[in-house]
GROMACS .gro file of C-alpha atoms in nm:
model
  404
    1MET     CA    1   3.935  -4.989  -5.966
    2PHE     CA    2   3.931  -4.640  -5.824
    3GLU     CA    3   3.650  -4.546  -5.588
    4THR     CA    4   3.442  -4.232  -5.632
    5ILE     CA    5   3.623  -4.053  -5.350
    6ASP     CA    6   3.959  -4.132  -5.513
    7ILE     CA    7   3.844  -3.981  -5.843
    8LEU     CA    8   3.712  -3.668  -5.669
    9SER     CA    9   4.034  -3.630  -5.473
   10PHE     CA   10   4.240  -3.670  -5.791
   11MET     CA   11   4.035  -3.407  -5.978
   12ILE     CA   12   4.062  -3.158  -5.692
   13SER     CA   13   4.438  -3.212  -5.662
   14VAL     CA   14   4.494  -3.166  -6.035
   15THR     CA   15   4.278  -2.851  -6.032
   16GLY     CA   16   4.485  -2.716  -5.744
   17MET     CA   17   4.813  -2.777  -5.924
   18VAL     CA   18   4.680  -2.612  -6.240
   19GLN     CA   19   4.564  -2.309  -6.038
   20ALA     CA   20   4.904  -2.282  -5.872
   21GLY     CA   21   5.072  -2.302  -6.213
   22LEU     CA   22   4.850  -2.030  -6.360
   23LEU     CA   23   4.914  -1.804  -6.064
   24LEU     CA   24   5.287  -1.862  -6.101
   25LEU     CA   25   5.262  -1.753  -6.466
   26VAL     CA   26   5.075  -1.436  -6.363
   27LEU     CA   27   5.355  -1.348  -6.123
   28ARG     CA   28   5.629  -1.434  -6.371
   29ASN     CA   29   5.475  -1.218  -6.644
   30GLU     CA   30   5.505  -0.906  -6.427
   31GLY     CA   31   5.868  -0.878  -6.534
   32THR     CA   32   6.219  -0.944  -6.409
   33SER     CA   33   6.231  -0.678  -6.140
   34ALA     CA   34   5.889  -0.776  -6.008
   35TRP     CA   35   6.008  -1.135  -5.986
   36HIS     CA   36   6.264  -1.021  -5.728
   37VAL     CA   37   5.964  -0.977  -5.495
   38ASN     CA   38   5.733  -1.239  -5.645
   39ARG     CA   39   5.989  -1.520  -5.616
   40TRP     CA   40   5.881  -1.571  -5.255
   41MET     CA   41   5.519  -1.611  -5.360
   42GLY     CA   42   5.643  -1.852  -5.626
   43ILE     CA   43   5.811  -2.064  -5.358
   44PHE     CA   44   5.487  -2.058  -5.159
   45LEU     CA   45   5.293  -2.183  -5.461
   46LEU     CA   46   5.544  -2.460  -5.533
   47ALA     CA   47   5.530  -2.574  -5.170
   48LEU     CA   48   5.151  -2.563  -5.174
   49SER     CA   49   5.153  -2.773  -5.491
   50MET     CA   50   5.329  -3.044  -5.292
   51SER     CA   51   5.011  -3.087  -5.088
   52PHE     CA   52   4.819  -3.169  -5.405
   53ALA     CA   53   5.104  -3.385  -5.535
   54ARG     CA   54   5.092  -3.608  -5.225
   55ASP     CA   55   4.740  -3.726  -5.306
   56ILE     CA   56   4.819  -3.774  -5.675
   57VAL     CA   57   5.132  -3.977  -5.600
   58LEU     CA   58   4.949  -4.189  -5.342
   59LEU     CA   59   4.665  -4.262  -5.584
   60LEU     CA   60   4.875  -4.337  -5.893
   61GLY     CA   61   5.193  -4.473  -5.740
   62GLY     CA   62   5.077  -4.647  -5.426
   63THR     CA   63   5.188  -4.627  -5.064
   64ALA     CA   64   5.547  -4.739  -5.123
   65VAL     CA   65   5.616  -4.473  -5.388
   66ALA     CA   66   5.443  -4.207  -5.177
   67LEU     CA   67   5.662  -4.289  -4.877
   68LEU     CA   68   5.977  -4.280  -5.091
   69LEU     CA   69   5.887  -3.924  -5.197
   70GLU     CA   70   5.767  -3.821  -4.850
   71PRO     CA   71   6.096  -3.650  -4.745
   72LEU     CA   72   6.061  -3.409  -5.039
   73LEU     CA   73   5.684  -3.364  -5.016
   74PHE     CA   74   5.662  -3.318  -4.640
   75SER     CA   75   5.968  -3.091  -4.604
   76ALA     CA   76   5.813  -2.853  -4.859
   77TYR     CA   77   5.558  -2.759  -4.593
   78PHE     CA   78   5.839  -2.589  -4.401
   79ALA     CA   79   5.875  -2.345  -4.692
   80LEU     CA   80   5.512  -2.225  -4.686
   81ALA     CA   81   5.520  -1.983  -4.394
   82PRO     CA   82   5.873  -1.840  -4.449
   83ALA     CA   83   5.794  -1.774  -4.817
   84VAL     CA   84   5.484  -1.572  -4.729
   85TYR     CA   85   5.672  -1.386  -4.457
   86LEU     CA   86   5.959  -1.294  -4.690
   87TYR     CA   87   5.715  -1.189  -4.963
   88PHE     CA   88   5.571  -0.916  -4.744
   89ARG     CA   89   5.908  -0.823  -4.597
   90GLU     CA   90   6.043  -0.761  -4.947
   91MET     CA   91   5.726  -0.585  -5.062
   92SER     CA   92   5.754  -0.340  -4.773
   93GLY     CA   93   6.124  -0.279  -4.852
   94ASP     CA   94   6.250  -0.444  -4.534
   95LEU     CA   95   6.404  -0.773  -4.651
   96PRO     CA   96   6.650  -0.942  -4.409
   97ASP     CA   97   7.016  -0.942  -4.511
   98ARG     CA   98   7.022  -1.324  -4.545
   99PRO     CA   99   6.665  -1.417  -4.639
  100TRP     CA  100   6.751  -1.771  -4.749
  101LEU     CA  101   6.838  -1.862  -4.389
  102HIS     CA  102   6.464  -1.869  -4.328
  103MET     CA  103   6.451  -2.171  -4.561
  104LEU     CA  104   6.707  -2.368  -4.360
  105ALA     CA  105   6.428  -2.567  -4.195
  106VAL     CA  106   6.343  -2.729  -4.531
  107PRO     CA  107   6.661  -2.940  -4.575
  108LEU     CA  108   6.668  -3.016  -4.202
  109ALA     CA  109   6.311  -3.149  -4.217
  110CYS     CA  110   6.395  -3.343  -4.534
  111CYS     CA  111   6.681  -3.521  -4.355
  112ALA     CA  112   6.464  -3.598  -4.051
  113VAL     CA  113   6.181  -3.742  -4.262
  114ALA     CA  114   6.429  -3.939  -4.474
  115ALA     CA  115   6.566  -4.101  -4.157
  116MET     CA  116   6.212  -4.184  -4.050
  117MET     CA  117   6.133  -4.339  -4.390
  118VAL     CA  118   6.442  -4.559  -4.362
  119MET     CA  119   6.301  -4.691  -4.033
  120VAL     CA  120   5.963  -4.750  -4.197
  121PHE     CA  121   6.105  -4.951  -4.488
  122ILE     CA  122   6.334  -5.152  -4.260
  123ARG     CA  123   6.037  -5.257  -4.047
  124TYR     CA  124   5.755  -5.273  -4.301
  125GLY     CA  125   5.925  -5.293  -4.641
  126ASP     CA  126   5.787  -5.634  -4.733
  127ARG     CA  127   5.430  -5.530  -4.656
  128LEU     CA  128   5.465  -5.202  -4.845
  129PHE     CA  129   5.608  -5.352  -5.164
  130GLY     CA  130   5.348  -5.627  -5.138
  131GLY     CA  131   5.075  -5.366  -5.168
  132ASP     CA  132   4.933  -5.407  -4.817
  133PRO     CA  133   4.790  -5.094  -4.650
  134LEU     CA  134   4.996  -4.948  -4.365
  135HIS     CA  135   4.854  -4.767  -4.063
  136ILE     CA  136   5.098  -4.697  -3.780
  137THR     CA  137   4.970  -4.600  -3.434
  138PHE     CA  138   5.122  -4.570  -3.087
  139ASP     CA  139   4.985  -4.917  -3.015
  140THR     CA  140   5.145  -5.084  -3.317
  141ASP     CA  141   5.476  -4.890  -3.331
  142PHE     CA  142   5.545  -4.645  -3.050
  143ASP     CA  143   5.886  -4.524  -3.177
  144LEU     CA  144   5.775  -4.431  -3.528
  145SER     CA  145   5.453  -4.275  -3.399
  146LEU     CA  146   5.653  -4.064  -3.155
  147VAL     CA  147   5.888  -3.942  -3.431
  148ALA     CA  148   5.596  -3.862  -3.665
  149THR     CA  149   5.409  -3.676  -3.392
  150GLY     CA  150   5.724  -3.483  -3.302
  151LEU     CA  151   5.766  -3.372  -3.664
  152LEU     CA  152   5.404  -3.256  -3.682
  153VAL     CA  153   5.425  -3.069  -3.351
  154GLY     CA  154   5.748  -2.904  -3.467
  155LEU     CA  155   5.578  -2.804  -3.791
  156PHE     CA  156   5.279  -2.658  -3.604
  157VAL     CA  157   5.508  -2.449  -3.382
  158PHE     CA  158   5.715  -2.341  -3.682
  159VAL     CA  159   5.408  -2.234  -3.880
  160SER     CA  160   5.257  -2.056  -3.578
  161VAL     CA  161   5.572  -1.848  -3.520
  162TYR     CA  162   5.578  -1.732  -3.882
  163HIS     CA  163   5.202  -1.683  -3.875
  164ILE     CA  164   5.248  -1.429  -3.593
  165ALA     CA  165   5.550  -1.268  -3.762
  166LEU     CA  166   5.355  -1.231  -4.087
  167SER     CA  167   5.069  -1.062  -3.903
  168ARG     CA  168   5.310  -0.811  -3.750
  169VAL     CA  169   5.478  -0.733  -4.084
  170ALA     CA  170   5.143  -0.692  -4.261
  171HIS     CA  171   5.015  -0.471  -3.979
  172ARG     CA  172   5.317  -0.239  -4.000
  173TYR     CA  173   5.290  -0.224  -4.378
  174THR     CA  174   4.916  -0.145  -4.382
  175LYS     CA  175   4.968   0.112  -4.106
  176MET     CA  176   5.232   0.282  -4.320
  177LEU     CA  177   4.996   0.282  -4.619
  178LYS     CA  178   4.717   0.426  -4.406
  179ALA     CA  179   4.947   0.704  -4.286
  180LYS     CA  180   5.020   0.803  -4.645
  181GLY     CA  181   4.646   0.848  -4.691
  182ASP     CA  182   4.614   0.884  -5.069
  183HIS     CA  183   4.365   0.684  -5.273
  184ASP     CA  184   4.618   0.444  -5.424
  185SER     CA  185   4.772   0.365  -5.087
  186LEU     CA  186   4.429   0.287  -4.946
  187LEU     CA  187   4.359   0.056  -5.241
  188ARG     CA  188   4.689  -0.118  -5.185
  189ARG     CA  189   4.611  -0.148  -4.813
  190ARG     CA  190   4.282  -0.319  -4.894
  191TRP     CA  191   4.460  -0.548  -5.141
  192VAL     CA  192   4.726  -0.644  -4.885
  193ARG     CA  193   4.458  -0.732  -4.632
  194GLY     CA  194   4.285  -0.956  -4.886
  195VAL     CA  195   4.606  -1.138  -4.977
  196VAL     CA  196   4.705  -1.183  -4.612
  197LEU     CA  197   4.362  -1.328  -4.536
  198CYS     CA  198   4.401  -1.579  -4.821
  199LEU     CA  199   4.748  -1.679  -4.710
  200HIS     CA  200   4.641  -1.715  -4.348
  201SER     CA  201   4.351  -1.931  -4.464
  202ALA     CA  202   4.589  -2.157  -4.656
  203LEU     CA  203   4.817  -2.196  -4.355
  204VAL     CA  204   4.527  -2.266  -4.120
  205ALA     CA  205   4.379  -2.518  -4.366
  206PHE     CA  206   4.710  -2.700  -4.376
  207VAL     CA  207   4.732  -2.722  -3.997
  208LEU     CA  208   4.374  -2.851  -3.982
  209SER     CA  209   4.454  -3.116  -4.243
  210GLN     CA  210   4.742  -3.248  -4.036
  211LEU     CA  211   4.530  -3.251  -3.720
  212LEU     CA  212   4.255  -3.443  -3.899
  213GLN     CA  213   4.507  -3.697  -4.021
  214MET     CA  214   4.630  -3.750  -3.666
  215VAL     CA  215   4.283  -3.828  -3.524
  216SER     CA  216   4.119  -3.998  -3.823
  217ARG     CA  217   4.181  -4.347  -3.958
  218ASP     CA  218   4.017  -4.263  -4.292
  219MET     CA  219   4.216  -3.969  -4.430
  220HIS     CA  220   4.050  -3.961  -4.774
  221TRP     CA  221   3.767  -3.725  -4.687
  222SER     CA  222   3.979  -3.497  -4.470
  223ASN     CA  223   4.248  -3.465  -4.739
  224MET     CA  224   3.993  -3.404  -5.011
  225LEU     CA  225   3.808  -3.133  -4.816
  226VAL     CA  226   4.130  -2.956  -4.720
  227ASN     CA  227   4.258  -2.966  -5.079
  228LEU     CA  228   3.924  -2.825  -5.190
  229GLY     CA  229   3.979  -2.540  -4.945
  230PHE     CA  230   4.326  -2.487  -5.092
  231VAL     CA  231   4.177  -2.467  -5.442
  232LEU     CA  232   3.928  -2.201  -5.330
  233VAL     CA  233   4.209  -2.004  -5.166
  234LEU     CA  234   4.414  -2.021  -5.486
  235LEU     CA  235   4.117  -1.904  -5.694
  236ARG     CA  236   4.078  -1.601  -5.469
  237LEU     CA  237   4.453  -1.538  -5.470
  238ASN     CA  238   4.458  -1.560  -5.848
  239PHE     CA  239   4.191  -1.291  -5.869
  240LEU     CA  240   4.366  -1.064  -5.617
  241LEU     CA  241   4.709  -1.084  -5.779
  242ALA     CA  242   4.566  -1.040  -6.128
  243SER     CA  243   4.366  -0.732  -6.021
  244GLN     CA  244   4.616  -0.568  -5.785
  245PRO     CA  245   4.610  -0.185  -5.801
  246PHE     CA  246   4.987  -0.167  -5.855
  247ARG     CA  247   5.279  -0.370  -5.979
  248THR     CA  248   5.572  -0.484  -5.768
  249GLY     CA  249   5.823  -0.377  -6.031
  250ASN     CA  250   5.887  -0.291  -6.394
  251ALA     CA  251   6.118  -0.421  -6.660
  252HIS     CA  252   6.474  -0.421  -6.539
  253GLU     CA  253   6.669  -0.111  -6.628
  254GLN     CA  254   7.044  -0.107  -6.668
  255THR     CA  255   7.173   0.174  -6.451
  256GLY     CA  256   7.545   0.124  -6.418
  257ILE     CA  257   7.541   0.026  -6.051
  258ASN     CA  258   7.383  -0.319  -6.075
  259ASP     CA  259   7.683  -0.461  -5.891
  260LEU     CA  260   7.506  -0.337  -5.579
  261ARG     CA  261   7.230  -0.595  -5.618
  262PRO     CA  262   7.385  -0.894  -5.433
  263GLU     CA  263   7.349  -0.818  -5.062
  264ARG     CA  264   7.624  -1.006  -4.886
  265ARG     CA  265   7.681  -0.734  -4.625
  266SER     CA  266   7.439  -0.560  -4.398
  267VAL     CA  267   7.618  -0.226  -4.422
  268MET     CA  268   7.709  -0.073  -4.756
  269ASP     CA  269   8.038   0.107  -4.809
  270GLU     CA  270   8.067   0.480  -4.869
  271TYR     CA  271   8.108   0.445  -5.245
  272GLN     CA  272   7.787   0.246  -5.281
  273THR     CA  273   7.602   0.492  -5.062
  274ALA     CA  274   7.733   0.786  -5.264
  275GLN     CA  275   7.621   0.617  -5.587
  276ILE     CA  276   7.270   0.563  -5.453
  277CYS     CA  277   7.252   0.924  -5.330
  278LYS     CA  278   7.369   1.042  -5.671
  279ARG     CA  279   7.094   0.841  -5.840
  280LEU     CA  280   6.837   0.978  -5.597
  281GLU     CA  281   6.951   1.331  -5.676
  282GLN     CA  282   6.912   1.256  -6.047
  283VAL     CA  283   6.558   1.122  -6.014
  284ALA     CA  284   6.468   1.411  -5.784
  285GLY     CA  285   6.564   1.649  -6.061
  286ASP     CA  286   6.417   1.467  -6.360
  287GLY     CA  287   6.070   1.609  -6.293
  288GLN     CA  288   5.894   1.276  -6.348
  289THR     CA  289   5.992   0.977  -6.133
  290LEU     CA  290   5.913   1.113  -5.787
  291PHE     CA  291   5.597   1.286  -5.912
  292ASP     CA  292   5.441   0.956  -6.019
  293PRO     CA  293   5.132   0.907  -5.795
  294LEU     CA  294   5.178   0.527  -5.819
  295LEU     CA  295   5.542   0.538  -5.705
  296THR     CA  296   5.642   0.259  -5.465
  297MET     CA  297   5.962   0.163  -5.287
  298PRO     CA  298   6.031  -0.134  -5.522
  299LYS     CA  299   5.957   0.084  -5.826
  300LEU     CA  300   6.198   0.357  -5.717
  301ALA     CA  301   6.461   0.097  -5.626
  302THR     CA  302   6.429  -0.054  -5.975
  303ARG     CA  303   6.455   0.292  -6.130
  304ILE     CA  304   6.791   0.361  -5.963
  305GLY     CA  305   6.919   0.004  -6.000
  306VAL     CA  306   6.928  -0.123  -5.641
  307THR     CA  307   6.716  -0.347  -5.422
  308PRO     CA  308   6.443  -0.206  -5.195
  309ASN     CA  309   6.651  -0.306  -4.893
  310GLN     CA  310   6.952  -0.105  -5.013
  311LEU     CA  311   6.733   0.195  -5.088
  312SER     CA  312   6.566   0.171  -4.748
  313HIS     CA  313   6.907   0.150  -4.577
  314THR     CA  314   7.030   0.465  -4.753
  315LEU     CA  315   6.714   0.664  -4.685
  316ASN     CA  316   6.688   0.563  -4.319
  317ASN     CA  317   7.051   0.557  -4.210
  318VAL     CA  318   7.215   0.811  -4.441
  319LEU     CA  319   6.947   1.067  -4.526
  320GLY     CA  320   6.752   1.013  -4.205
  321GLN     CA  321   6.416   0.985  -4.382
  322SER     CA  322   6.161   0.719  -4.455
  323PHE     CA  323   6.063   0.649  -4.816
  324PHE     CA  324   5.745   0.857  -4.790
  325GLU     CA  325   5.922   1.143  -4.609
  326PHE     CA  326   6.182   1.161  -4.884
  327VAL     CA  327   5.929   1.152  -5.169
  328ASN     CA  328   5.697   1.402  -5.002
  329SER     CA  329   5.980   1.645  -4.926
  330VAL     CA  330   6.079   1.653  -5.295
  331ARG     CA  331   5.716   1.693  -5.401
  332VAL     CA  332   5.655   1.970  -5.148
  333HIS     CA  333   5.970   2.151  -5.258
  334ARG     CA  334   5.844   2.145  -5.617
  335ALA     CA  335   5.491   2.245  -5.515
  336ALA     CA  336   5.622   2.537  -5.309
  337GLY     CA  337   5.798   2.675  -5.614
  338LEU     CA  338   5.481   2.644  -5.823
  339LEU     CA  339   5.272   2.813  -5.554
  340CYS     CA  340   5.505   3.112  -5.563
  341ALA     CA  341   5.554   3.127  -5.939
  342GLU     CA  342   5.200   3.054  -6.062
  343HIS     CA  343   4.954   3.245  -5.845
  344ASP     CA  344   4.660   3.182  -6.077
  345ARG     CA  345   4.672   2.803  -6.045
  346THR     CA  346   4.459   2.622  -5.788
  347ILE     CA  347   4.623   2.436  -5.502
  348ILE     CA  348   4.465   2.104  -5.600
  349ASP     CA  349   4.597   2.143  -5.956
  350ILE     CA  350   4.951   2.189  -5.825
  351ALA     CA  351   4.906   1.901  -5.581
  352MET     CA  352   4.804   1.669  -5.864
  353GLU     CA  353   5.099   1.776  -6.077
  354VAL     CA  354   5.354   1.682  -5.810
  355GLY     CA  355   5.200   1.341  -5.738
  356PHE     CA  356   4.940   1.387  -5.464
  357ASN     CA  357   4.593   1.246  -5.520
  358SER     CA  358   4.392   1.462  -5.283
  359LYS     CA  359   4.407   1.809  -5.135
  360SER     CA  360   4.388   1.679  -4.778
  361THR     CA  361   4.692   1.454  -4.826
  362PHE     CA  362   4.882   1.738  -4.991
  363ASN     CA  363   4.795   1.980  -4.711
  364LEU     CA  364   4.912   1.732  -4.447
  365ALA     CA  365   5.242   1.659  -4.621
  366PHE     CA  366   5.304   2.027  -4.698
  367LYS     CA  367   5.247   2.129  -4.337
  368ARG     CA  368   5.477   1.856  -4.208
  369VAL     CA  369   5.760   1.985  -4.427
  370THR     CA  370   5.708   2.362  -4.407
  371GLY     CA  371   5.509   2.412  -4.089
  372MET     CA  372   5.226   2.590  -4.272
  373THR     CA  373   4.944   2.509  -4.511
  374PRO     CA  374   4.986   2.563  -4.888
  375SER     CA  375   4.745   2.858  -4.887
  376HIS     CA  376   4.928   3.024  -4.597
  377TYR     CA  377   5.259   2.962  -4.768
  378ARG     CA  378   5.133   3.123  -5.090
  379THR     CA  379   5.009   3.425  -4.895
  380GLN     CA  380   5.346   3.458  -4.723
  381ALA     CA  381   5.524   3.427  -5.057
  382ILE     CA  382   5.320   3.715  -5.199
  383THR     CA  383   5.351   3.946  -4.900
  384LYS     CA  384   5.707   3.853  -4.798
  385PRO     CA  385   5.878   3.712  -5.106
  386ASP     CA  386   6.227   3.743  -4.956
  387GLY     CA  387   6.135   3.563  -4.637
  388LEU     CA  388   6.087   3.219  -4.786
  389ASP     CA  389   6.387   3.005  -4.866
  390LEU     CA  390   6.284   2.641  -4.864
  391SER     CA  391   6.632   2.499  -4.895
  392THR     CA  392   6.748   2.655  -4.567
  393ARG     CA  393   6.433   2.732  -4.372
  394PHE     CA  394   6.266   2.393  -4.400
  395GLY     CA  395   6.564   2.161  -4.401
  396LEU     CA  396   6.550   2.051  -4.764
  397THR     CA  397   6.919   1.978  -4.794
  398PRO     CA  398   7.096   1.831  -5.098
  399ILE     CA  399   7.084   1.451  -5.129
  400THR     CA  400   7.435   1.360  -5.014
  401PRO     CA  401   7.563   1.122  -4.748
  402SER     CA  402   7.627   1.273  -4.409
  403GLY     CA  403   7.990   1.345  -4.348
  404ASN     CA  404   8.076   1.389  -4.717
   0.00000   0.00000   0.00000
């Protein structure tokens, strides 16, 4: 018969797996291009589900079955932190050239745990298949305890390194959003902070669960409380991802240069760069895409048929601009023409038309590009109409690769 604590633990674990599944559906329903970013969060959710699965397998299958599956279940923990890290790297448009190398620790850990389980079954197989409980300590089996402790310490160090790296990536991303200054960027910044807090909480809860298991002989209560914490984190994460103030992508659009999508090289050739620049020139002239106030790096990358990393490479290394500098320069160029041509329109009206959400943000971006405020520029345009040539005076050059 199951005890009350076993039933509670089972219910919490099942609830956690259901929550993870629902959240995975939310991410998947955002579309194909969004999944290019959300896949990392999906891996995080699958790995987190392994924590719930361990308790379910132990309760329904027994110790022997749980230990047979331990290489798979335990190694999944090594995917938690890298998945979160890569999620924010891709969201910020700065994905590494070989992101899957960050998952190399998973198969390595699986092999190490499998070797350990072979030792366990060689020494205690009869007891395990006989249904006897097994509790290994340094006093009863020093070698196995040393290996198990080494794996846990390695996992703690591994998680801590990625925990720090994630904090740095999130800090840079939120700092970039703060610098943009518009209302939507500030909403996104607040959303990112909330998600990072949830993910940090999940990682910390996992570390605490492993520490409790190391010092406690009765792991039922510690596992149940930690899994309950995971469920609460998933509930909060479900709410945040369902109510995010933006989307990480739209439906995939065929653009004719989708062969650029696989990134097997860190540096793109001149033809690929020229194609991206050509697409950027097209969207700069369509009068819509770059004037969308909700425009993001992933959204623009999807629009021109490349990955955010390829777009970022072209903007930074070929055009010499960041994403926001490029977008703002096109918007300011358009706004400058409207300021000169339509004297009766208010500055805020023109700012809204070209994609800015506030006059202060528009003034700041306009001054960075032209060296003067919009009102001063309009005055100069009226008094000295021949003295203003944006394309030459303010460095708004055509979108072509340098050297071409």
